[in-house]
Every structure is written in C-alpha cells, then in structure tokens.
Amino acid sequence: MPPAQAPSSGGAAWRRLLLLLTVLPLTLAALAFVLQWRGGGVEDPGARWPPHAFPGMAESTRPSLPSSDCADVLVGSPGPSFPYLRGWSFPTDSGAPKVCVQTSTSAGLEQILPWLFYHKVVGVAQFLLFVEGKAAKPNVAGVLESIPGVKVVYRTKDLEEQQARSRIWNETWLSGFFYKPCNYELFVKQSLNMEMAIVMARDDGMDWIIHLDTDELLYPGGAAEYSVRRLLAEVPHDVDMVIFPNYESSVERDNIKDPFSEVSMFKKNYDHLPKDTYFGMYKEATRGNPNYFLTYGNGKSAARIQDHLRPNGAHRWHNYAKSPNEIKLEEAAVLHYTYTKFSDLTSRRDRCGCKPTKEDVKRCFMLDFDRAAFIIASTASEEEMLRWYNERVVWNDKQLNLKLLRKGVLTRIYTPMAIVQGLRESGTFTSVIAAGQAAVNEKLLLKKSDAQSQNLTGPENLTIKLIGATDSKSSARKILQAELVFSDTDVTAVPPMSPPGLDDEHRHHS
C-alpha cells in the first residue's frame, strides 16, 4: 500500500503546478485590462495630442487659389494637413546622388504642382522649369518660385538671343528640326533648354539630370526603396546615361479630371515584354490605332553630369568628347499620361496652326496618332470627337483589359496615385499656394506690359525664339546644314519614336 501512494502524491503536485501556470497569465491579463480601462499604468501616446493634431500636422485651411481651374484637383478633404513652410524640404539621404529634373512647360498649377511634389517625394533635389504661356503668368510662376529647390526660367528676349548663339543652334545634329511649326518647334526649344539646364544643374552641384514633361512621372521600379536617388546610386560608376523605358497610360473612362490620382492602368513598353507576347498581342493591344503606343515609345534618359555633356533631342543625351556608356533599366520606367483627358484633343489642336489635312499635319506632328487626333479635333463635332476618343483612347472593354493584364501587356501601378492623393489630402498643394501668395501679389503689381519681357529670375538671364530671315546668310547656311544632316542619320537628334510594329517583326524573322 505505501508504494502505491507515491505516484498519487506526485500527480497532485503536477496538477497544482498546471493550475498555477493557467491562473497566473489570466490574472496578469485581467490586471492589465483594469489598469488600462481606468486610465492608469499604461500611457496612450495618442493621448498627448489633441484630436487630429499629431506631430507635424495642423488643421487644414482653404486658402484662395489663383484660378478656379485649380480648385477641383488641388484641394483635398477637410481633414488634417501637413503645414507647408517656406524653408521646408523633404528629407534626403546625403550619401545618394543629387538628381535634377528639367522641363519646358506652359501648364497651370493644377498639373505642375502634383507633378513637382510627386518627384520631391521620390527624391528629386532640384527642378529647372523653363516656362511660357500659362506657366509664366505671375499667379502661377510666383507660386512656383516660392517652392524650395525650384528655379523658374522665363522665355524672354534675352534668353532667345542667348540660345540663338548657343553651340546647338550652330551645329547640324538638330538642324533637321529647325524652321518647322508645332511639335518640331517644341522639340528644338526643349533641346536648347536642356543645354542651358546642364550648366545650371552643374553649378548647383547636381549629379544627374533628367528631362521630363509635366505629363510624365518617374517610376523607380527595382530600387531598394521607392526612390530615384536610390535607383541611380546603384548604377555603376562607369555608366554615363540610363534609359527609362516609358509606359503609356490606359484610361478606363472619358471623364478623367486629375490623371495622376485617377489612372492606375498602363501599357508596358516593348523593352519590358517578351517579344512573343508583344508581337502576339500587338493587334489587340493597338485596337485599330496606327501604333502600339498612342505617342512615343523610346523612353527618356537620365545623364550623369560631366564634362562635354549635351542633349541629343528631348529623349536622349550625348557627349561631345566620347561615345557615352548607356544602359537600359529592366524595371524602372517613365509613366507617360498621354491623352488622359478628353480636353487633350482640343488643347493640342489649339496650339498648332496647321491645316487638318493628311499632308499638312506632317509639318506639325512627328507621330501618326497625333496627326489623326488633330484632324478629328479640327473637323468633327463634339459628339463625334467623344465617340472617337472612346473608341481609340478609352479602355472600355473589361474582358480585353483582363486578358491583356494577365498576359502582362497591361499592368496596374498604384503607388503614384497613392502619393498624389496623399499629397492632396494632406493639404500640400493648397498650403504651397498660400505660402506663395505674397510672391504672386508682388508680381501682379508689375506692369502687365512688361511681365513677359523681363527676366525675373535674377542672375540666370537665360532664354528661344527661332531665328527668322533677319540674317539671310545665316539662314542659308543653316538650311544647307539641314540638307547635309540627312546624309548621315547617325548624327541627328533622337526624335520621339513609335514602338516596333508588325513590319519590324517580319524583318526580324526574315
């Protein structure tokens, strides 16, 4: 009998131990609950701040905007916002290269501000804005000049005369685009502005320079962080230039107001697709349009700032002293938001004075879709234009969209949308407009007659107006050069080019 009692005594001890291990956690949990419920013992970090007043945030205000055009796309919700201060800048990594973005624009604040602040978020340090048209008006340019890291250069007579004496204007590689209207003239302006931007960016200690239009966003895919600086920091030191293949926006409705925060679907570039997929899905992806992309397909390039750097048209850079080492990125891209709004049809029409005929539009536009869009916008009724826009631009067929998404021809990219929406909801755009009102008011006091003829940027004194027939000898020499340039296509500027077509596939297989 006594030997049988030992196991019973041991079992009781184990039961008491198990009971203790069960009761102890429950007791501690109950104590923590009581303390938190009574407001003692556990500090709530959020309790230190009043409602909606987290560190760095303030109640949003509704500053008056320069024009009603900006109200819909720049004003966010009535929630809390991050205050914009005149000396404020985004945090940057001192070890990464400094990136400059240069543009030539005539857009308004409703387009420029989301474009600009998105690129601040992804690490761009400096913006060189060559402005004219709406962008050069005092109530727009004044706001832009108040933003840290932004330099505004006006298209003044001094600038035009200075660019007329530039090295580019007196060489042959760009001369094939001289003395032509609309897109050709813009292409020359962009190139001449890029030439000046190189000097300005270098003087300010920038490491890389990129030319972008204000309907394009850099997408740093493949970088360790969502950062252009990080992306370029990973580029080998012997690389001079980096090509960002472009993706083209694929809008899904015809009433887009703010493309950067409403468009998430894009058509991938040929360089980012298997050739079999690209050519196999070409007809379905083109949907009766002249080319795979509505507009250009040869991407944009970033250049390391160094001696003898020059632009090679708006899409590429070159070097006077050597053949630059160039690579093409496998994941990063330029997101091109082209024809995203129905009004883009008429706005392009209003900028060009060509006749709406198949022959005459070739003088104005380099790409087939631009020519077709100009003719429709010039000859069709509003109803006919809208029907054409839905057939050629808007992706209404959900089954086709799903098929091309599964094949990888189309892709969804949400990050730019989230960034721009976040900037808007935080009140960034309205805050920067409020901060720039003093500069705007000062500009409005200037004589209107002198507003466009004075360079208000101070020391830059940079400026293009294409040289006319005032110097007949000079004109004759340039025309002769333009004829010679076509004998050697290797030295001409790289224009906007369409992606490969089905004819290219046949040549590839033959």
Short mmCIF file of C-alpha atoms in Angstrom, two decimals:
data_model
loop_
_atom_site.label_atom_id
_atom_site.label_comp_id
_atom_site.label_asym_id
_atom_site.label_seq_id
_atom_site.Cartn_x
_atom_site.Cartn_y
_atom_site.Cartn_z
CA MET A 1 0.00 0.00 0.00
CA PRO A 2 2.62 2.70 0.84
CA PRO A 3 4.38 2.31 -2.52
CA ALA A 4 1.10 2.99 -4.30
CA GLN A 5 0.66 6.41 -2.58
CA ALA A 6 3.83 7.98 -4.04
CA PRO A 7 2.52 8.32 -7.61
CA SER A 8 -0.73 9.81 -6.27
CA SER A 9 1.20 12.45 -4.31
CA GLY A 10 3.34 13.29 -7.39
CA GLY A 11 0.25 13.65 -9.61
CA ALA A 12 -1.32 16.12 -7.18
CA ALA A 13 1.81 18.27 -7.29
CA TRP A 14 1.72 18.38 -11.10
CA ARG A 15 -1.96 19.35 -11.03
CA ARG A 16 -1.25 22.24 -8.67
CA LEU A 17 1.61 23.42 -10.93
CA LEU A 18 -0.58 23.32 -14.03
CA LEU A 19 -3.31 25.23 -12.22
CA LEU A 20 -0.80 27.92 -11.21
CA LEU A 21 0.52 28.26 -14.76
CA THR A 22 -3.06 28.67 -16.00
CA VAL A 23 -4.25 31.14 -13.40
CA LEU A 24 -1.16 33.38 -13.41
CA PRO A 25 -1.43 34.61 -17.08
CA LEU A 26 -5.15 35.14 -16.67
CA THR A 27 -4.56 37.19 -13.53
CA LEU A 28 -1.91 39.36 -15.23
CA ALA A 29 -4.15 39.91 -18.25
CA ALA A 30 -7.06 40.92 -16.01
CA LEU A 31 -4.82 43.34 -14.11
CA ALA A 32 -3.56 44.96 -17.31
CA PHE A 33 -7.11 45.33 -18.57
CA VAL A 34 -8.25 47.00 -15.33
CA LEU A 35 -5.31 49.40 -15.34
CA GLN A 36 -5.84 50.40 -18.99
CA TRP A 37 -9.61 50.73 -18.54
CA ARG A 38 -9.11 53.04 -15.55
CA GLY A 39 -6.51 55.10 -17.49
CA GLY A 40 -3.61 54.32 -15.22
CA GLY A 41 -0.40 52.39 -15.61
CA VAL A 42 -0.35 52.32 -19.45
CA GLU A 43 0.25 55.59 -21.33
CA ASP A 44 -1.51 56.07 -24.64
CA PRO A 45 0.89 58.00 -26.96
CA GLY A 46 -2.04 59.47 -28.84
CA ALA A 47 -3.44 60.98 -25.63
CA ARG A 48 -0.61 63.52 -25.61
CA TRP A 49 -2.06 65.28 -28.66
CA PRO A 50 -5.45 66.90 -29.18
CA PRO A 51 -7.74 65.17 -31.71
CA HIS A 52 -6.34 65.40 -35.27
CA ALA A 53 -3.18 67.16 -34.08
CA PHE A 54 -0.46 64.57 -34.39
CA PRO A 55 3.13 65.85 -34.56
CA GLY A 56 3.71 67.79 -37.79
CA MET A 57 0.03 68.14 -38.57
CA ALA A 58 -2.37 71.04 -38.40
CA GLU A 59 -5.99 71.68 -39.14
CA SER A 60 -6.32 72.27 -42.86
CA THR A 61 -7.35 75.61 -44.24
CA ARG A 62 -8.86 76.62 -47.55
CA PRO A 63 -6.57 79.31 -48.97
CA SER A 64 -7.85 81.01 -52.07
CA LEU A 65 -6.49 79.53 -55.29
CA PRO A 66 -5.21 81.58 -58.22
CA SER A 67 -7.93 80.32 -60.52
CA SER A 68 -11.00 78.12 -60.47
CA ASP A 69 -9.16 75.64 -62.71
CA CYS A 70 -7.07 74.51 -59.76
CA ALA A 71 -9.87 74.11 -57.24
CA ASP A 72 -11.12 70.66 -58.20
CA VAL A 73 -7.77 68.89 -58.45
CA LEU A 74 -5.64 70.65 -55.84
CA VAL A 75 -7.99 70.94 -52.85
CA GLY A 76 -8.21 67.86 -50.65
CA SER A 77 -10.60 66.78 -47.94
CA PRO A 78 -11.32 68.93 -44.83
CA GLY A 79 -9.12 66.63 -42.70
CA PRO A 80 -5.79 67.47 -41.06
CA SER A 81 -2.90 68.58 -43.25
CA PHE A 82 0.86 68.97 -43.12
CA PRO A 83 1.72 72.69 -42.97
CA TYR A 84 3.93 73.95 -45.76
CA LEU A 85 6.75 76.20 -44.61
CA ARG A 86 8.92 78.39 -46.82
CA GLY A 87 12.17 76.76 -45.71
CA TRP A 88 10.78 73.25 -45.65
CA SER A 89 12.16 70.39 -47.73
CA PHE A 90 11.70 66.64 -47.96
CA PRO A 91 14.26 64.52 -46.06
CA THR A 92 17.12 63.38 -48.25
CA ASP A 93 19.94 60.88 -47.94
CA SER A 94 23.25 62.74 -48.02
CA GLY A 95 25.02 59.69 -49.44
CA ALA A 96 22.83 59.37 -52.54
CA PRO A 97 23.38 61.34 -55.76
CA LYS A 98 21.55 64.63 -56.25
CA VAL A 99 19.02 64.47 -59.08
CA CYS A 100 17.79 67.41 -61.17
CA VAL A 101 14.62 67.31 -63.28
CA GLN A 102 14.29 69.85 -66.08
CA THR A 103 11.14 70.64 -68.04
CA SER A 104 9.74 73.09 -70.57
CA THR A 105 6.11 73.78 -69.77
CA SER A 106 3.16 76.05 -70.39
CA ALA A 107 0.83 74.19 -67.98
CA GLY A 108 -1.00 75.56 -64.95
CA LEU A 109 -0.62 74.80 -61.26
CA GLU A 110 -3.23 72.05 -61.38
CA GLN A 111 -0.80 69.99 -63.45
CA ILE A 112 2.61 71.25 -62.32
CA LEU A 113 2.18 71.02 -58.53
CA PRO A 114 1.20 67.30 -58.36
CA TRP A 115 3.99 66.50 -60.85
CA LEU A 116 6.56 68.50 -58.91
CA PHE A 117 5.74 67.28 -55.39
CA TYR A 118 5.48 63.65 -56.50
CA HIS A 119 9.07 63.93 -57.72
CA LYS A 120 10.08 65.58 -54.45
CA VAL A 121 8.71 62.51 -52.66
CA VAL A 122 10.79 60.15 -54.81
CA GLY A 123 13.97 62.10 -54.14
CA VAL A 124 14.44 64.77 -56.82
CA ALA A 125 16.51 67.61 -55.35
CA GLN A 126 16.20 70.35 -57.98
CA PHE A 127 13.67 71.46 -60.60
CA LEU A 128 14.54 73.73 -63.51
CA LEU A 129 11.29 74.98 -65.04
CA PHE A 130 11.52 76.78 -68.38
CA VAL A 131 8.10 78.41 -68.53
CA GLU A 132 5.90 80.20 -71.03
CA GLY A 133 2.17 80.58 -71.61
CA LYS A 134 0.06 79.88 -68.54
CA ALA A 135 3.07 78.72 -66.52
CA ALA A 136 4.75 82.13 -66.96
CA LYS A 137 1.80 84.13 -65.64
CA PRO A 138 2.52 85.88 -62.33
CA ASN A 139 -0.11 83.98 -60.32
CA VAL A 140 1.43 80.67 -61.40
CA ALA A 141 5.14 81.44 -61.66
CA GLY A 142 5.09 83.30 -58.34
CA VAL A 143 3.89 80.18 -56.55
CA LEU A 144 6.47 78.01 -58.29
CA GLU A 145 9.31 80.39 -57.39
CA SER A 146 8.36 80.17 -53.71
CA ILE A 147 9.00 76.40 -53.58
CA PRO A 148 12.44 75.35 -52.27
CA GLY A 149 14.56 73.64 -54.90
CA VAL A 150 12.68 75.20 -57.83
CA LYS A 151 14.18 77.62 -60.35
CA VAL A 152 11.92 79.31 -62.89
CA VAL A 153 13.38 80.49 -66.19
CA TYR A 154 11.23 82.72 -68.39
CA ARG A 155 11.21 82.73 -72.17
CA THR A 156 12.42 86.26 -72.58
CA LYS A 157 14.01 88.07 -75.48
CA ASP A 158 17.39 87.83 -73.76
CA LEU A 159 17.01 84.08 -73.39
CA GLU A 160 16.04 83.68 -77.03
CA GLU A 161 19.02 85.70 -78.21
CA GLN A 162 21.36 83.78 -75.94
CA GLN A 163 20.10 80.41 -77.23
CA ALA A 164 20.40 81.66 -80.82
CA ARG A 165 24.13 81.97 -80.17
CA SER A 166 24.41 78.59 -78.47
CA ARG A 167 26.53 75.72 -79.72
CA ILE A 168 23.47 73.59 -80.52
CA TRP A 169 22.00 76.21 -82.85
CA ASN A 170 25.23 76.42 -84.80
CA GLU A 171 25.65 72.65 -85.30
CA THR A 172 23.99 70.19 -87.63
CA TRP A 173 22.64 67.39 -85.42
CA LEU A 174 19.45 69.30 -84.50
CA SER A 175 19.08 71.39 -87.65
CA GLY A 176 16.74 68.91 -89.34
CA PHE A 177 14.06 70.13 -86.90
CA PHE A 178 14.59 73.89 -87.50
CA TYR A 179 12.02 76.15 -89.14
CA LYS A 180 9.09 73.80 -88.64
CA PRO A 181 5.93 74.52 -86.60
CA CYS A 182 4.28 72.98 -83.53
CA ASN A 183 5.90 69.75 -82.28
CA TYR A 184 9.12 70.40 -84.20
CA GLU A 185 9.46 73.87 -82.70
CA LEU A 186 8.77 72.46 -79.22
CA PHE A 187 11.41 69.78 -79.78
CA VAL A 188 14.02 72.44 -80.61
CA LYS A 189 13.03 74.54 -77.60
CA GLN A 190 13.31 71.54 -75.31
CA SER A 191 16.79 70.73 -76.62
CA LEU A 192 18.04 74.29 -76.22
CA ASN A 193 16.58 74.49 -72.72
CA MET A 194 18.25 71.19 -71.82
CA GLU A 195 21.58 72.61 -72.96
CA MET A 196 21.26 75.50 -70.52
CA ALA A 197 19.92 73.27 -67.75
CA ILE A 198 23.14 71.22 -67.80
CA VAL A 199 25.16 74.31 -66.85
CA MET A 200 22.68 75.38 -64.16
CA ALA A 201 22.47 71.90 -62.62
CA ARG A 202 26.24 71.52 -62.58
CA ASP A 203 26.70 74.92 -60.91
CA ASP A 204 24.30 73.78 -58.19
CA GLY A 205 26.17 70.53 -57.52
CA MET A 206 23.73 68.11 -59.11
CA ASP A 207 24.93 64.62 -60.12
CA TRP A 208 22.21 63.52 -62.58
CA ILE A 209 19.85 65.38 -64.89
CA ILE A 210 16.61 64.15 -66.46
CA HIS A 211 14.33 65.93 -68.92
CA LEU A 212 10.65 65.21 -68.28
CA ASP A 213 7.42 66.72 -69.49
CA THR A 214 4.80 67.60 -66.88
CA ASP A 215 2.63 64.69 -68.02
CA GLU A 216 5.36 62.18 -67.09
CA LEU A 217 6.25 60.61 -63.74
CA LEU A 218 9.38 58.65 -62.91
CA TYR A 219 8.63 55.17 -61.60
CA PRO A 220 11.71 53.83 -59.72
CA GLY A 221 10.81 50.15 -60.04
CA GLY A 222 13.54 47.75 -58.97
CA ALA A 223 15.15 50.14 -56.47
CA ALA A 224 15.71 49.10 -52.86
CA GLU A 225 13.35 51.95 -51.91
CA TYR A 226 10.78 53.91 -53.89
CA SER A 227 13.45 56.48 -54.65
CA VAL A 228 15.06 57.78 -57.84
CA ARG A 229 18.14 58.72 -55.83
CA ARG A 230 18.49 55.16 -54.56
CA LEU A 231 17.94 53.82 -58.05
CA LEU A 232 20.68 55.97 -59.57
CA ALA A 233 23.00 55.33 -56.61
CA GLU A 234 23.03 51.68 -57.64
CA VAL A 235 24.15 52.47 -61.21
CA PRO A 236 27.81 51.52 -61.84
CA HIS A 237 30.20 54.48 -61.90
CA ASP A 238 31.27 53.84 -65.48
CA VAL A 239 27.71 54.30 -66.77
CA ASP A 240 27.07 57.74 -68.24
CA MET A 241 23.40 57.50 -69.15
CA VAL A 242 20.38 55.49 -68.03
CA ILE A 243 17.30 54.88 -70.21
CA PHE A 244 13.89 54.71 -68.54
CA PRO A 245 11.57 52.85 -70.96
CA ASN A 246 8.16 54.54 -70.96
CA TYR A 247 4.80 53.01 -70.06
CA GLU A 248 1.70 54.65 -71.53
CA SER A 249 -1.46 55.47 -69.57
CA SER A 250 -4.55 53.43 -70.42
CA VAL A 251 -7.56 55.39 -69.19
CA GLU A 252 -10.74 53.47 -68.40
CA ARG A 253 -13.27 56.31 -68.66
CA ASP A 254 -13.67 59.55 -70.60
CA ASN A 255 -14.18 61.95 -67.68
CA ILE A 256 -10.75 61.93 -66.03
CA LYS A 257 -10.00 65.23 -64.27
CA ASP A 258 -6.72 64.54 -62.47
CA PRO A 259 -4.74 61.83 -64.29
CA PHE A 260 -2.03 61.38 -61.64
CA SER A 261 -4.55 60.35 -58.98
CA GLU A 262 -7.17 58.66 -61.17
CA VAL A 263 -5.16 56.49 -63.59
CA SER A 264 -3.64 53.20 -62.44
CA MET A 265 -3.51 51.09 -65.63
CA PHE A 266 -0.56 51.35 -68.02
CA LYS A 267 0.60 49.64 -71.19
CA LYS A 268 4.10 48.24 -70.84
CA ASN A 269 6.99 49.16 -73.06
CA TYR A 270 8.28 46.78 -75.71
CA ASP A 271 11.58 46.57 -73.80
CA HIS A 272 9.81 45.16 -70.73
CA LEU A 273 7.88 42.44 -72.57
CA PRO A 274 8.85 39.11 -74.13
CA LYS A 275 8.97 39.57 -77.91
CA ASP A 276 6.48 36.73 -78.47
CA THR A 277 3.99 38.38 -76.13
CA TYR A 278 4.45 41.82 -77.65
CA PHE A 279 4.01 40.79 -81.27
CA GLY A 280 1.45 38.09 -80.43
CA MET A 281 -0.85 40.57 -78.70
CA TYR A 282 0.04 43.54 -80.91
CA LYS A 283 -3.28 43.88 -82.76
CA GLU A 284 -5.40 43.51 -79.63
CA ALA A 285 -3.21 46.00 -77.76
CA THR A 286 -3.29 48.51 -80.63
CA ARG A 287 -7.10 48.49 -81.11
CA GLY A 288 -7.03 49.96 -84.60
CA ASN A 289 -4.63 52.81 -83.80
CA PRO A 290 -1.58 53.47 -86.01
CA ASN A 291 0.90 52.10 -83.44
CA TYR A 292 1.19 50.08 -80.23
CA PHE A 293 1.51 53.34 -78.25
CA LEU A 294 -0.56 56.42 -79.00
CA THR A 295 2.56 58.57 -78.90
CA TYR A 296 6.30 57.95 -78.39
CA GLY A 297 7.79 54.64 -77.26
CA ASN A 298 11.54 55.26 -76.93
CA GLY A 299 11.54 56.35 -73.29
CA LYS A 300 13.51 59.10 -71.58
CA SER A 301 17.13 59.20 -70.43
CA ALA A 302 18.95 60.36 -67.30
CA ALA A 303 22.53 61.61 -67.72
CA ARG A 304 25.37 61.78 -65.27
CA ILE A 305 26.52 65.42 -65.25
CA GLN A 306 30.08 65.59 -66.56
CA ASP A 307 32.32 67.43 -69.00
CA HIS A 308 31.13 67.79 -72.62
CA LEU A 309 27.57 66.59 -71.85
CA ARG A 310 24.92 67.74 -74.33
CA PRO A 311 21.30 66.85 -75.09
CA ASN A 312 20.51 64.68 -78.09
CA GLY A 313 16.93 65.77 -78.50
CA ALA A 314 14.32 65.62 -75.75
CA HIS A 315 14.65 61.85 -75.26
CA ARG A 316 18.40 61.28 -75.04
CA TRP A 317 21.73 62.82 -74.03
CA HIS A 318 25.13 62.64 -75.71
CA ASN A 319 28.72 63.69 -75.13
CA TYR A 320 30.90 65.78 -77.43
CA ALA A 321 34.10 64.04 -76.33
CA LYS A 322 33.20 60.34 -76.28
CA SER A 323 30.63 57.67 -77.00
CA PRO A 324 28.72 57.53 -73.71
CA ASN A 325 28.18 54.24 -71.89
CA GLU A 326 24.41 53.78 -71.74
CA ILE A 327 22.25 51.16 -70.02
CA LYS A 328 18.52 50.46 -70.09
CA LEU A 329 16.67 49.77 -66.83
CA GLU A 330 14.77 46.49 -66.59
CA GLU A 331 12.07 47.53 -64.09
CA ALA A 332 12.08 51.32 -63.72
CA ALA A 333 10.06 53.38 -66.19
CA VAL A 334 8.65 56.75 -67.14
CA LEU A 335 4.86 56.75 -66.78
CA HIS A 336 3.51 58.82 -69.66
CA TYR A 337 -0.01 60.17 -69.06
CA THR A 338 -0.92 60.97 -72.65
CA TYR A 339 -4.41 61.92 -73.90
CA THR A 340 -5.74 61.10 -70.44
CA LYS A 341 -8.39 63.83 -70.61
CA PHE A 342 -10.90 64.34 -73.40
CA SER A 343 -9.92 68.02 -73.47
CA ASP A 344 -6.41 66.99 -74.57
CA LEU A 345 -7.80 66.63 -78.09
CA THR A 346 -8.79 70.28 -78.39
CA SER A 347 -5.86 71.66 -76.40
CA ARG A 348 -3.38 70.14 -78.85
CA ARG A 349 -5.44 71.43 -81.75
CA ASP A 350 -5.42 74.97 -80.37
CA ARG A 351 -1.63 75.03 -80.06
CA CYS A 352 -0.96 74.34 -83.75
CA GLY A 353 -1.90 76.31 -86.83
CA CYS A 354 -1.69 73.53 -89.41
CA LYS A 355 -4.48 72.67 -91.80
CA PRO A 356 -6.41 69.49 -90.89
CA THR A 357 -5.25 67.53 -93.92
CA LYS A 358 -3.15 64.37 -94.02
CA GLU A 359 -0.36 66.15 -95.83
CA ASP A 360 -0.24 69.37 -93.85
CA VAL A 361 -0.31 67.73 -90.40
CA LYS A 362 3.02 66.10 -91.22
CA ARG A 363 4.56 69.58 -90.89
CA CYS A 364 3.28 69.86 -87.32
CA PHE A 365 3.41 66.38 -85.79
CA MET A 366 6.02 63.62 -85.84
CA LEU A 367 3.74 60.75 -84.75
CA ASP A 368 0.77 59.26 -86.57
CA PHE A 369 -1.73 59.31 -83.71
CA ASP A 370 -1.08 62.99 -83.00
CA ARG A 371 -1.84 63.70 -86.64
CA ALA A 372 -5.08 61.72 -86.59
CA ALA A 373 -6.17 63.33 -83.30
CA PHE A 374 -5.50 66.83 -84.68
CA ILE A 375 -7.63 66.16 -87.78
CA ILE A 376 -10.53 64.79 -85.70
CA ALA A 377 -10.37 67.70 -83.25
CA SER A 378 -10.36 70.18 -86.15
CA THR A 379 -13.14 68.69 -88.24
CA ALA A 380 -15.54 66.68 -86.05
CA SER A 381 -18.39 67.76 -83.80
CA GLU A 382 -18.14 67.43 -80.01
CA GLU A 383 -20.25 64.27 -80.09
CA GLU A 384 -18.15 62.73 -82.88
CA MET A 385 -14.95 63.62 -81.05
CA LEU A 386 -16.18 61.96 -77.86
CA ARG A 387 -17.14 58.80 -79.75
CA TRP A 388 -13.73 58.71 -81.46
CA TYR A 389 -11.99 59.28 -78.10
CA ASN A 390 -13.84 56.35 -76.54
CA GLU A 391 -13.06 54.07 -79.48
CA ARG A 392 -9.36 54.93 -79.75
CA VAL A 393 -8.22 56.04 -76.29
CA VAL A 394 -10.55 54.78 -73.55
CA TRP A 395 -10.22 51.13 -72.49
CA ASN A 396 -13.92 50.27 -72.08
CA ASP A 397 -13.67 46.53 -72.83
CA LYS A 398 -13.16 44.94 -69.41
CA GLN A 399 -12.67 41.45 -70.86
CA LEU A 400 -9.91 42.67 -73.16
CA ASN A 401 -8.34 44.60 -70.29
CA LEU A 402 -8.32 41.50 -68.11
CA LYS A 403 -6.81 39.41 -70.91
CA LEU A 404 -4.00 41.91 -71.54
CA LEU A 405 -3.40 42.28 -67.79
CA ARG A 406 -3.00 38.51 -67.49
CA LYS A 407 -0.61 38.48 -70.45
CA GLY A 408 1.43 41.29 -68.88
CA VAL A 409 0.84 43.77 -71.71
CA LEU A 410 -1.15 45.97 -69.33
CA THR A 411 -0.16 46.46 -65.72
CA ARG A 412 -1.52 48.16 -62.62
CA ILE A 413 0.70 50.70 -60.84
CA TYR A 414 -0.91 52.28 -57.78
CA THR A 415 1.97 53.97 -55.95
CA PRO A 416 1.99 57.29 -57.88
CA MET A 417 -1.78 57.52 -57.44
CA ALA A 418 -1.44 56.93 -53.69
CA ILE A 419 1.35 59.52 -53.36
CA VAL A 420 -0.51 62.25 -55.26
CA GLN A 421 -3.77 61.55 -53.43
CA GLY A 422 -1.90 61.65 -50.13
CA LEU A 423 -0.28 64.98 -51.00
CA ARG A 424 -3.65 66.42 -51.92
CA GLU A 425 -5.46 65.12 -48.84
CA SER A 426 -2.70 66.43 -46.58
CA GLY A 427 -3.22 69.92 -47.97
CA THR A 428 0.23 70.21 -49.52
CA PHE A 429 -0.94 71.87 -52.73
CA THR A 430 -3.23 74.40 -51.05
CA SER A 431 -0.54 75.14 -48.46
CA VAL A 432 2.13 75.90 -51.06
CA ILE A 433 -0.28 78.18 -52.89
CA ALA A 434 -0.99 80.04 -49.65
CA ALA A 435 2.75 80.34 -48.94
CA GLY A 436 3.36 81.73 -52.43
CA GLN A 437 0.58 84.33 -52.34
CA ALA A 438 2.97 87.09 -51.27
CA ALA A 439 5.16 86.45 -54.30
CA VAL A 440 2.08 86.25 -56.51
CA ASN A 441 0.77 89.59 -55.25
CA GLU A 442 4.13 91.18 -55.81
CA LYS A 443 4.16 90.01 -59.42
CA LEU A 444 0.67 91.30 -60.02
CA LEU A 445 1.90 94.78 -59.10
CA LEU A 446 4.32 94.78 -62.01
CA LYS A 447 3.29 96.41 -65.21
CA LYS A 448 1.40 93.88 -67.28
CA SER A 449 3.07 95.07 -70.42
CA ASP A 450 6.50 94.17 -69.01
CA ALA A 451 5.55 90.91 -67.28
CA GLN A 452 6.50 88.72 -70.22
CA SER A 453 9.53 90.71 -71.41
CA GLN A 454 11.53 90.88 -68.16
CA ASN A 455 13.57 88.05 -66.72
CA LEU A 456 12.56 87.96 -63.07
CA THR A 457 14.83 85.05 -62.13
CA GLY A 458 17.73 87.39 -61.46
CA PRO A 459 21.22 86.09 -62.21
CA GLU A 460 20.29 83.39 -64.71
CA ASN A 461 19.36 85.74 -67.57
CA LEU A 462 18.82 82.69 -69.69
CA THR A 463 16.45 82.33 -72.59
CA ILE A 464 14.13 80.85 -77.72
CA LYS A 465 12.62 82.20 -80.49
CA LEU A 466 13.77 80.55 -83.65
CA ILE A 467 15.87 82.82 -85.81
CA GLY A 468 13.91 84.09 -88.76
CA ALA A 469 15.00 85.65 -92.01
CA THR A 470 16.69 88.65 -90.41
CA ASP A 471 20.10 87.20 -91.29
CA SER A 472 19.79 85.77 -94.79
CA LYS A 473 23.36 84.44 -94.90
CA SER A 474 22.94 82.67 -91.58
CA SER A 475 19.60 81.22 -92.67
CA ALA A 476 21.03 79.95 -95.93
CA ARG A 477 23.90 78.29 -94.09
CA LYS A 478 21.55 76.58 -91.66
CA ILE A 479 19.30 75.32 -94.44
CA LEU A 480 22.35 73.87 -96.20
CA GLN A 481 23.33 72.13 -92.98
CA ALA A 482 19.80 70.76 -92.64
CA GLU A 483 20.16 69.17 -96.08
CA LEU A 484 23.54 67.68 -95.24
CA VAL A 485 22.39 66.21 -91.95
CA PHE A 486 20.13 63.67 -93.63
CA SER A 487 23.10 62.14 -95.40
CA ASP A 488 24.36 60.87 -92.06
CA THR A 489 21.49 59.86 -89.78
CA ASP A 490 23.86 58.83 -87.00
CA VAL A 491 24.45 62.46 -86.03
CA THR A 492 20.83 63.61 -85.89
CA ALA A 493 18.92 64.15 -82.66
CA VAL A 494 16.78 61.28 -81.41
CA PRO A 495 13.12 62.28 -82.02
CA PRO A 496 10.05 60.81 -80.32
CA MET A 497 9.70 57.38 -81.94
CA SER A 498 6.88 54.85 -82.08
CA PRO A 499 7.46 51.34 -80.68
CA PRO A 500 8.24 48.50 -83.10
CA GLY A 501 5.38 47.49 -85.39
CA LEU A 502 4.41 44.22 -87.06
CA ASP A 503 6.63 45.10 -90.02
CA ASP A 504 9.59 45.08 -87.64
CA GLU A 505 8.66 41.56 -86.56
CA HIS A 506 8.66 40.37 -90.17
CA ARG A 507 12.07 41.93 -90.79
CA HIS A 508 13.33 40.35 -87.58
CA HIS A 509 12.30 36.84 -88.72
CA SER A 510 13.43 37.25 -92.33
#
